[in-house]
Short mmCIF file of C-alpha atoms in Angstrom, two decimals:
data_model
loop_
_atom_site.label_atom_id
_atom_site.label_comp_id
_atom_site.label_asym_id
_atom_site.label_seq_id
_atom_site.Cartn_x
_atom_site.Cartn_y
_atom_site.Cartn_z
CA GLN A 376 -7.00 3.11 -9.80
CA VAL A 377 -6.39 3.25 -6.07
CA GLN A 378 -7.13 6.57 -4.41
CA LEU A 379 -6.87 7.69 -0.81
CA VAL A 380 -8.18 11.20 -0.19
CA GLU A 381 -7.79 12.85 3.20
CA SER A 382 -10.05 15.65 4.37
CA GLY A 383 -10.99 17.48 7.53
CA GLY A 384 -7.75 19.27 8.26
CA ALA A 385 -8.10 22.82 9.55
CA LEU A 386 -6.79 25.51 11.86
CA VAL A 387 -8.02 24.82 15.39
CA GLN A 388 -7.29 26.30 18.80
CA PRO A 389 -5.49 24.33 21.51
CA GLY A 390 -7.92 22.07 23.30
CA GLY A 391 -10.11 21.80 20.25
CA SER A 392 -11.19 18.79 18.22
CA LEU A 393 -11.13 17.69 14.60
CA ARG A 394 -12.20 14.62 12.69
CA LEU A 395 -10.12 13.58 9.73
CA SER A 396 -11.48 11.35 6.99
CA CYS A 397 -9.69 9.15 4.48
CA THR A 398 -12.02 8.22 1.66
CA THR A 399 -10.80 5.38 -0.50
CA SER A 400 -11.56 3.84 -3.86
CA GLY A 401 -10.08 1.33 -6.26
CA PHE A 402 -9.59 -1.55 -3.85
CA THR A 403 -11.56 -3.83 -1.53
CA PHE A 404 -11.56 -1.70 1.60
CA SER A 405 -12.38 -4.52 4.00
CA THR A 406 -9.24 -6.45 3.07
CA TYR A 407 -6.80 -3.62 3.80
CA ALA A 408 -5.26 -2.56 7.09
CA MET A 409 -4.93 1.18 7.45
CA ARG A 410 -2.99 3.76 9.38
CA TRP A 411 -2.66 7.46 9.99
CA TYR A 412 0.75 9.09 9.92
CA ARG A 413 1.77 12.69 10.40
CA GLN A 414 4.71 14.84 9.42
CA ALA A 415 5.56 18.10 11.10
CA PRO A 416 7.79 20.66 9.34
CA GLY A 417 11.42 19.55 9.38
CA LYS A 418 10.59 16.19 10.95
CA GLU A 419 10.15 12.64 9.81
CA ARG A 420 6.79 11.10 9.06
CA ASP A 421 5.57 9.38 12.22
CA PHE A 422 2.99 6.72 12.96
CA VAL A 423 -0.14 8.03 14.68
CA ALA A 424 -2.71 5.23 14.73
CA GLY A 425 -3.54 1.97 12.97
CA ILE A 426 -6.58 -0.22 12.48
CA ALA A 427 -6.85 -3.80 11.28
CA SER A 428 -8.76 -4.71 8.14
CA THR A 429 -11.60 -6.00 10.29
CA GLY A 430 -11.54 -2.99 12.56
CA ALA A 431 -11.14 -5.30 15.54
CA VAL A 432 -7.67 -4.12 16.53
CA THR A 433 -6.40 -0.58 16.89
CA THR A 434 -3.02 0.78 17.91
CA TYR A 435 -1.84 4.26 18.83
CA ALA A 436 1.34 6.20 19.27
CA ASP A 437 1.94 7.02 22.93
CA SER A 438 1.68 10.72 22.18
CA VAL A 439 -1.96 10.44 21.10
CA LYS A 440 -3.31 7.67 23.33
CA GLY A 441 -6.45 8.76 25.13
CA ARG A 442 -6.94 11.74 22.80
CA PHE A 443 -7.26 10.26 19.31
CA THR A 444 -9.57 7.51 18.08
CA ILE A 445 -9.19 5.67 14.80
CA SER A 446 -12.17 3.99 13.17
CA ARG A 447 -13.38 2.74 9.82
CA ASP A 448 -16.67 2.39 7.99
CA SER A 449 -16.67 -0.34 5.36
CA ALA A 450 -20.02 0.80 3.99
CA LYS A 451 -18.41 4.14 3.10
CA ASN A 452 -14.90 2.85 2.33
CA THR A 453 -13.65 5.48 4.74
CA MET A 454 -11.29 5.65 7.69
CA TYR A 455 -11.51 8.32 10.36
CA LEU A 456 -9.33 9.91 12.99
CA GLN A 457 -11.16 11.69 15.79
CA MET A 458 -8.72 14.06 17.46
CA ASN A 459 -9.57 15.65 20.80
CA ASP A 460 -7.70 17.91 23.18
CA LEU A 461 -5.38 19.06 20.42
CA THR A 462 -2.09 20.76 21.25
CA PRO A 463 0.35 22.75 19.08
CA GLU A 464 2.53 19.62 19.00
CA ASP A 465 -0.18 17.95 16.93
CA THR A 466 0.41 20.42 14.11
CA ALA A 467 1.40 18.45 11.03
CA VAL A 468 0.29 17.15 7.68
CA TYR A 469 -1.72 13.99 8.32
CA TYR A 470 -1.55 11.13 5.84
CA CYS A 471 -3.54 7.96 5.49
CA TRP A 472 -1.89 4.72 4.45
CA ALA A 473 -3.36 1.43 3.34
CA ILE A 474 -1.81 -2.00 2.87
CA GLY A 475 -3.36 -5.15 1.50
CA PRO A 476 -4.92 -7.39 0.65
CA ILE A 477 -3.92 -8.66 4.06
CA GLY A 478 -2.44 -12.14 3.79
CA SER A 479 -1.68 -11.84 0.10
CA ARG A 480 1.83 -12.28 -1.22
CA ASP A 481 1.00 -9.46 -3.62
CA ALA A 482 0.08 -6.98 -0.91
CA ARG A 483 0.86 -3.37 -1.76
CA ASP A 484 0.70 -0.14 0.15
CA TYR A 485 -0.68 3.24 -0.82
CA TRP A 486 -0.49 6.78 0.52
CA GLY A 487 -2.87 9.67 0.42
CA GLN A 488 -1.80 13.24 -0.35
CA GLY A 489 -2.25 14.55 3.17
CA THR A 490 -4.34 17.12 4.99
CA GLN A 491 -2.95 19.98 7.06
CA VAL A 492 -3.81 20.25 10.73
CA THR A 493 -2.68 23.40 12.50
CA VAL A 494 -3.22 23.88 16.22
CA SER A 495 -2.66 27.47 17.23
CA SER A 496 -4.25 30.24 19.23
#
């Protein structure tokens, strides 16, 4: 059974930092590409950052470039999102997403349940 479990969300002041984790199980982590998305109240779910199955390629939304860093640890089957210099506009539920096996015609995607990040003074 595939599971993606986000953690690390919290209330933080503007300018602060958080590290989100997405711990996975039930699939071969190293064969899946992964992304972070976020959804603010009343808005659509938006792409935040992505990382290739190998970890060699990363992409970011313009709004987070230079502030957020996506990474993955295959030994722990976990993806991370380091978020620095947070602003109230970063307030949202953050979701992790996985797709794979990469290159397979039977590739499927999976979502986590989300973790709340609130940036407020």
